[in-house]
Short mmCIF file of C-alpha atoms in Angstrom, two decimals:
data_model
loop_
_atom_site.label_atom_id
_atom_site.label_comp_id
_atom_site.label_asym_id
_atom_site.label_seq_id
_atom_site.Cartn_x
_atom_site.Cartn_y
_atom_site.Cartn_z
CA MET A 986 -2.45 155.56 -76.14
CA GLU A 987 -4.32 153.14 -78.43
CA PRO A 988 -2.08 151.12 -80.87
CA TRP A 989 -1.93 152.88 -84.24
CA ILE A 990 -0.96 149.92 -86.23
CA GLN A 991 -3.87 147.77 -87.39
CA GLN A 992 -4.58 144.23 -88.71
CA ASP A 993 -2.59 143.38 -91.90
CA ASP A 994 -1.06 146.84 -92.01
CA VAL A 995 2.02 147.62 -94.23
CA VAL A 996 4.37 149.74 -92.31
CA LEU A 997 7.16 151.61 -94.18
CA PHE A 998 10.32 153.00 -92.55
CA GLN A 999 11.90 155.76 -94.76
CA GLY A 1000 14.96 157.87 -94.19
CA ASP A 1001 18.79 158.03 -94.38
CA SER A 1002 21.58 155.89 -93.03
CA ILE A 1003 19.99 155.63 -89.51
CA THR A 1004 17.10 153.95 -91.02
CA ASP A 1005 19.10 152.00 -93.62
CA ALA A 1006 21.36 150.51 -90.93
CA GLY A 1007 23.13 148.27 -93.38
CA ARG A 1008 20.17 146.64 -94.95
CA ASN A 1009 20.68 144.29 -97.86
CA ARG A 1010 19.25 146.18 -100.87
CA PHE A 1011 19.02 142.86 -102.80
CA LYS A 1012 16.45 141.50 -100.21
CA THR A 1013 13.30 143.49 -100.17
CA ASP A 1014 12.23 142.26 -96.73
CA ASP A 1015 15.62 143.05 -95.08
CA LEU A 1016 15.13 145.57 -92.30
CA GLY A 1017 18.72 146.41 -91.68
CA LYS A 1018 20.39 146.20 -88.28
CA GLY A 1019 19.00 149.22 -86.46
CA TYR A 1020 15.86 150.74 -84.97
CA ALA A 1021 13.59 149.68 -87.73
CA LEU A 1022 14.50 145.95 -87.27
CA MET A 1023 14.26 146.35 -83.42
CA ALA A 1024 10.89 148.09 -83.63
CA ALA A 1025 9.37 145.65 -86.07
CA ALA A 1026 10.72 142.58 -84.15
CA GLN A 1027 9.38 143.76 -80.79
CA PHE A 1028 6.05 144.72 -82.33
CA SER A 1029 5.69 141.42 -84.10
CA ALA A 1030 6.58 139.49 -80.85
CA MET A 1031 3.94 141.42 -78.97
CA TYR A 1032 1.21 141.47 -81.59
CA PRO A 1033 1.83 138.39 -83.80
CA GLU A 1034 -1.86 138.11 -84.59
CA LYS A 1035 -1.91 141.34 -86.42
CA GLN A 1036 0.26 139.99 -89.15
CA VAL A 1037 1.83 143.36 -89.93
CA THR A 1038 4.29 143.67 -92.77
CA PHE A 1039 7.31 145.90 -92.21
CA ILE A 1040 9.41 147.42 -94.96
CA ASN A 1041 12.66 149.42 -94.85
CA ARG A 1042 13.63 151.73 -97.61
CA GLY A 1043 16.05 153.94 -95.89
CA ILE A 1044 19.17 155.00 -97.94
CA SER A 1045 22.44 156.20 -96.45
CA GLY A 1046 23.20 159.80 -97.13
CA ASN A 1047 19.61 160.75 -98.21
CA ARG A 1048 18.25 164.22 -97.76
CA VAL A 1049 14.72 165.41 -98.37
CA VAL A 1050 15.50 166.07 -102.05
CA ASP A 1051 16.61 162.44 -102.48
CA LEU A 1052 13.47 161.16 -100.91
CA LYS A 1053 11.46 163.27 -103.44
CA GLN A 1054 13.40 161.74 -106.35
CA ARG A 1055 12.48 158.07 -105.38
CA TRP A 1056 9.14 158.58 -103.53
CA GLN A 1057 6.97 157.05 -106.19
CA GLN A 1058 8.84 153.70 -106.28
CA ASP A 1059 9.91 153.72 -102.66
CA CYS A 1060 6.82 154.75 -101.05
CA ILE A 1061 3.56 155.22 -103.00
CA ASP A 1062 3.98 152.01 -105.14
CA LEU A 1063 4.36 149.99 -101.90
CA LYS A 1064 0.81 151.11 -100.80
CA PRO A 1065 1.73 151.47 -97.13
CA ASN A 1066 -0.90 151.91 -94.31
CA LEU A 1067 1.66 153.72 -92.11
CA VAL A 1068 4.74 155.69 -93.38
CA SER A 1069 7.46 156.50 -90.82
CA ILE A 1070 9.96 159.10 -92.01
CA TYR A 1071 13.28 159.95 -90.33
CA ILE A 1072 15.20 162.63 -92.24
CA GLY A 1073 16.93 165.77 -91.71
CA ILE A 1074 20.58 165.29 -90.34
CA ASN A 1075 22.24 165.08 -93.74
CA ASP A 1076 20.28 168.30 -94.84
CA THR A 1077 22.43 169.87 -92.12
CA TRP A 1078 25.72 167.79 -92.42
CA ARG A 1079 26.21 168.51 -96.08
CA ARG A 1080 26.50 172.09 -95.21
CA TYR A 1081 29.54 171.47 -93.10
CA ASP A 1082 31.27 168.68 -95.04
CA HIS A 1083 30.50 169.49 -98.62
CA ASN A 1084 29.45 173.27 -98.50
CA ASP A 1085 26.11 172.06 -100.00
CA PRO A 1086 23.50 173.52 -97.62
CA THR A 1087 19.79 172.96 -97.55
CA SER A 1088 17.97 176.09 -96.27
CA THR A 1089 15.25 175.75 -93.67
CA GLU A 1090 12.70 176.84 -96.39
CA GLN A 1091 13.86 174.28 -98.88
CA PHE A 1092 13.74 171.60 -96.27
CA SER A 1093 10.25 172.62 -95.12
CA GLU A 1094 8.87 172.94 -98.65
CA GLY A 1095 10.30 169.61 -99.82
CA TYR A 1096 9.09 167.76 -96.75
CA HIS A 1097 5.70 169.31 -97.08
CA LYS A 1098 5.22 168.14 -100.62
CA LEU A 1099 6.36 164.54 -99.62
CA LEU A 1100 3.71 164.43 -97.01
CA THR A 1101 1.06 165.86 -99.04
CA GLU A 1102 1.68 163.46 -101.78
CA THR A 1103 1.88 160.57 -99.49
CA VAL A 1104 -1.53 161.31 -97.95
CA ALA A 1105 -3.19 162.03 -101.23
CA ALA A 1106 -1.88 158.86 -102.90
CA THR A 1107 -2.11 156.38 -100.06
CA GLY A 1108 -4.19 157.81 -97.16
CA ALA A 1109 -1.40 156.56 -94.85
CA ARG A 1110 -1.02 157.37 -91.29
CA LEU A 1111 2.31 159.26 -90.69
CA VAL A 1112 4.95 159.01 -88.00
CA LEU A 1113 7.63 161.72 -88.26
CA ILE A 1114 10.87 161.18 -86.44
CA GLU A 1115 12.85 164.36 -85.67
CA PRO A 1116 16.59 164.25 -86.18
CA PHE A 1117 18.87 164.49 -83.08
CA LEU A 1118 22.36 165.69 -82.64
CA LEU A 1119 24.97 165.15 -79.76
CA PRO A 1120 28.17 167.16 -79.15
CA VAL A 1121 30.50 164.31 -80.18
CA PRO A 1122 32.98 165.76 -81.28
CA GLU A 1123 32.67 169.24 -79.87
CA ASP A 1124 32.37 170.82 -83.40
CA ARG A 1125 28.90 169.31 -83.63
CA LYS A 1126 27.75 172.06 -81.39
CA SER A 1127 28.11 174.60 -84.26
CA TRP A 1128 25.68 172.55 -86.30
CA ARG A 1129 22.89 173.51 -83.99
CA GLU A 1130 22.39 176.78 -85.85
CA ASP A 1131 21.41 174.77 -88.93
CA LEU A 1132 19.70 171.83 -87.46
CA ASP A 1133 17.42 173.39 -84.79
CA PRO A 1134 15.20 175.21 -87.22
CA LYS A 1135 14.75 171.95 -89.17
CA ILE A 1136 13.77 170.16 -85.99
CA THR A 1137 11.12 172.86 -85.51
CA VAL A 1138 10.00 172.23 -89.12
CA VAL A 1139 9.45 168.47 -88.40
CA ARG A 1140 7.44 169.30 -85.19
CA GLU A 1141 5.26 171.90 -87.05
CA LEU A 1142 4.55 169.38 -89.93
CA ALA A 1143 3.52 166.67 -87.41
CA VAL A 1144 0.95 169.07 -86.16
CA GLU A 1145 -0.23 170.18 -89.58
CA PHE A 1146 -0.57 166.64 -91.00
CA GLY A 1147 -1.80 164.96 -87.73
CA ALA A 1148 1.21 162.68 -87.62
CA ARG A 1149 2.68 161.22 -84.48
CA LEU A 1150 5.99 162.61 -83.56
CA VAL A 1151 8.97 160.77 -82.13
CA CYS A 1152 10.85 163.41 -80.22
CA LEU A 1153 14.42 162.22 -80.37
CA ASP A 1154 16.55 165.30 -79.82
CA GLY A 1155 15.42 165.75 -76.18
CA LEU A 1156 15.38 161.99 -75.53
CA PHE A 1157 19.08 161.69 -76.46
CA ALA A 1158 20.13 164.88 -74.55
CA GLN A 1159 18.27 163.31 -71.51
CA ALA A 1160 19.98 159.89 -72.07
CA SER A 1161 23.38 161.59 -72.17
CA THR A 1162 22.92 162.89 -68.65
CA ARG A 1163 23.21 159.21 -67.41
CA VAL A 1164 26.29 158.16 -69.44
CA ALA A 1165 28.63 159.98 -71.92
CA ALA A 1166 26.89 161.09 -75.16
CA SER A 1167 29.47 158.89 -77.23
CA PHE A 1168 27.78 155.82 -75.71
CA TRP A 1169 24.59 156.61 -77.63
CA ALA A 1170 26.11 157.95 -80.83
CA PRO A 1171 30.01 157.79 -81.20
CA ASP A 1172 30.01 160.45 -83.93
CA GLY A 1173 27.06 162.50 -82.54
CA VAL A 1174 24.80 161.38 -85.31
CA HIS A 1175 24.91 157.75 -85.93
CA PRO A 1176 23.35 155.65 -83.10
CA SER A 1177 25.19 152.91 -81.29
CA PRO A 1178 23.18 149.65 -80.78
CA GLY A 1179 22.05 151.19 -77.49
CA GLY A 1180 21.08 154.36 -79.40
CA HIS A 1181 19.00 152.33 -81.99
CA ALA A 1182 17.29 150.57 -79.15
CA LEU A 1183 16.40 153.86 -77.59
CA ILE A 1184 14.85 155.06 -80.95
CA ALA A 1185 12.92 151.72 -81.39
CA LYS A 1186 11.39 152.08 -77.79
CA ALA A 1187 10.36 155.69 -78.43
CA TRP A 1188 8.83 154.69 -81.75
CA LEU A 1189 6.92 151.87 -80.21
CA GLN A 1190 5.67 154.10 -77.44
CA THR A 1191 4.68 156.74 -80.11
CA VAL A 1192 2.54 154.34 -82.07
CA GLY A 1193 0.87 153.06 -78.86
CA ALA A 1194 2.38 149.70 -78.94
CA LEU A 1195 4.41 150.01 -75.76
CA ASN A 1196 3.69 151.76 -72.51
CA SER A 1197 5.86 154.54 -71.30
#
């Protein structure tokens, strides 16, 4: 796969806590401590001559509706050449911990509008990262009823918009055959350092910066 990141590109990581990963909101160039930092650092080490700028605007707890509310400032105004979006798990989680569900239709419609606006305003290339879920603790299994249709939405949007798709759900399931699922995500949702590294590697492979 040919590298999808070009000379002097601005690459924007967007999403929830998994993208946020403890970034310092007062430092606009802080990439957090998760997959965004790992992917950016490795890419920069492999392709220093490309002089790519990486930005992280993930915010913990965000759902699609939250991205919509801040999209102008935290995406369009940054004039990115590539936008990487990792969203969806909180659209499921809030159903179970706050009785505040997001239907599959609402998720799809909101996500579609985000992508339409992004392409129209910036012409950016898109990378969509599907949410994953591991059965840690066991009650996470019941969340599948809500999450699986949303994963399907992300995959369908990737096809519609010509985005590159980072398929995490199967990747983490496969990784959990090698070692306990809790190694990759202690609560089934938030990746461990090893889990973040797994995402970063998959992201780099998806954008053609790293061979399989």
